[in-house]
Amino acid sequence: MESKLSIQQAAKKLGLTPYTLRYYDKEGLIPRLNRDKSGARVYSEQDVQWLELICCLKNSGMPLKDIREFMELCLQGQKTCEERREMLQKHRENIVCKIKELECSLCVVDYKIDHYREVGIFHIDDR
């Protein structure tokens, strides 16, 4: 029998807030989410895995509207595999570009840190 998680348990497992999980549900990002008899959200292991993918895509810069589009393509099955692959390939290219930008920024920050170390070593207090 598959384990079912409450919103609190799922949020803790994912490192998210229950508010975020409710928002993702409201935005239609978890289409097959079940509810218990009282209407509370119940998360399956598959839901948690899907949410991990949502977090990965979001944290790497994919807009929620694109994540929703990706999810909708997933729900259509095998016939959309190529379209999904193309979406992920484009997203990968965006990630690589962002990494290059961050590497350049890191070089500038490292240079400035080194500069301030030198200033600190050779700086003569005017007092």
XYZ file of C-alpha atoms in Angstrom:
127
model
C 0.000 0.000 0.000
C 1.355 3.401 -1.025
C 1.901 5.909 1.740
C -0.140 9.075 1.732
C 1.160 12.338 3.166
C -0.687 15.268 4.628
C 0.113 18.736 3.340
C 2.313 19.324 6.411
C 4.246 16.099 5.830
C 4.656 16.743 2.109
C 5.763 20.322 2.741
C 8.366 19.171 5.260
C 9.638 16.442 2.933
C 9.998 18.929 0.071
C 11.346 21.852 2.105
C 8.363 23.977 1.095
C 5.558 25.620 3.002
C 1.982 24.331 2.999
C 1.060 27.710 1.488
C 3.338 26.980 -1.493
C 1.788 23.544 -1.987
C -1.699 25.057 -1.897
C -0.601 27.679 -4.427
C 0.813 25.035 -6.789
C -2.427 23.083 -6.501
C -4.498 26.214 -7.130
C -2.356 26.978 -10.190
C -3.112 23.525 -11.591
C 0.408 22.167 -11.273
C -0.651 18.996 -9.424
C -3.532 17.731 -11.554
C -4.060 14.318 -9.991
C -3.879 15.359 -6.359
C -6.367 13.444 -4.238
C -8.312 14.627 -1.225
C -9.498 12.722 1.804
C -13.128 12.508 2.979
C -12.886 15.889 4.697
C -11.432 17.566 1.581
C -7.828 17.814 2.823
C -5.107 17.345 0.228
C -3.405 13.938 0.315
C -0.018 13.556 -1.374
C 1.156 10.282 -2.916
C 4.783 9.434 -3.574
C 4.113 10.224 -7.252
C 2.802 13.673 -6.251
C 5.965 14.276 -4.228
C 8.146 13.231 -7.172
C 6.209 15.557 -9.459
C 6.634 18.398 -6.946
C 10.384 17.707 -6.829
C 10.461 18.204 -10.605
C 8.408 21.399 -10.294
C 10.899 22.703 -7.710
C 13.856 21.769 -9.912
C 12.401 23.549 -12.918
C 11.319 26.582 -10.907
C 14.625 26.872 -9.021
C 16.491 26.726 -12.317
C 14.484 29.602 -13.742
C 11.564 28.080 -15.625
C 8.447 30.250 -15.283
C 5.384 28.637 -13.709
C 3.399 29.060 -16.936
C 5.997 26.947 -18.759
C 5.981 24.379 -15.951
C 2.208 24.177 -16.281
C 2.555 23.707 -20.048
C 5.126 20.958 -19.467
C 2.780 19.257 -16.991
C -0.117 19.436 -19.437
C 2.070 17.820 -22.098
C 3.006 15.053 -19.646
C -0.671 14.321 -19.079
C -1.121 13.766 -22.834
C 1.221 10.785 -22.738
C 3.756 9.440 -25.217
C 2.619 11.543 -28.149
C 4.179 14.661 -26.550
C 7.575 13.169 -25.625
C 9.437 15.054 -28.352
C 7.799 18.367 -27.453
C 8.684 17.843 -23.779
C 12.257 16.955 -24.704
C 12.516 20.146 -26.744
C 11.163 22.201 -23.835
C 13.726 20.671 -21.491
C 16.528 21.150 -24.035
C 15.662 24.846 -24.339
C 15.499 25.146 -20.558
C 18.884 23.430 -20.280
C 20.364 25.989 -22.670
C 18.953 28.770 -20.483
C 20.508 27.164 -17.404
C 23.920 26.887 -19.105
C 23.703 30.554 -20.115
C 22.799 31.544 -16.548
C 25.712 29.497 -15.182
C 28.089 31.365 -17.504
C 26.661 34.695 -16.313
C 27.072 33.607 -12.693
C 30.651 32.471 -13.335
C 31.453 35.935 -14.735
C 29.820 37.559 -11.724
C 31.797 35.290 -9.419
C 35.051 36.356 -11.092
C 34.200 40.027 -10.540
C 33.255 39.422 -6.904
C 36.459 37.412 -6.323
C 38.486 40.218 -7.890
C 36.842 42.771 -5.595
C 37.424 40.579 -2.541
C 41.097 40.275 -3.451
C 41.250 44.045 -3.971
C 39.802 44.730 -0.517
C 42.246 42.267 1.042
C 45.108 44.208 -0.564
C 43.669 47.528 0.556
C 43.322 46.153 4.073
C 46.933 44.968 4.110
C 48.461 48.155 2.730
C 45.990 50.679 4.079
C 47.501 53.231 6.480
C 45.116 54.686 8.993
C 45.076 58.522 8.763
C 44.448 59.007 12.479
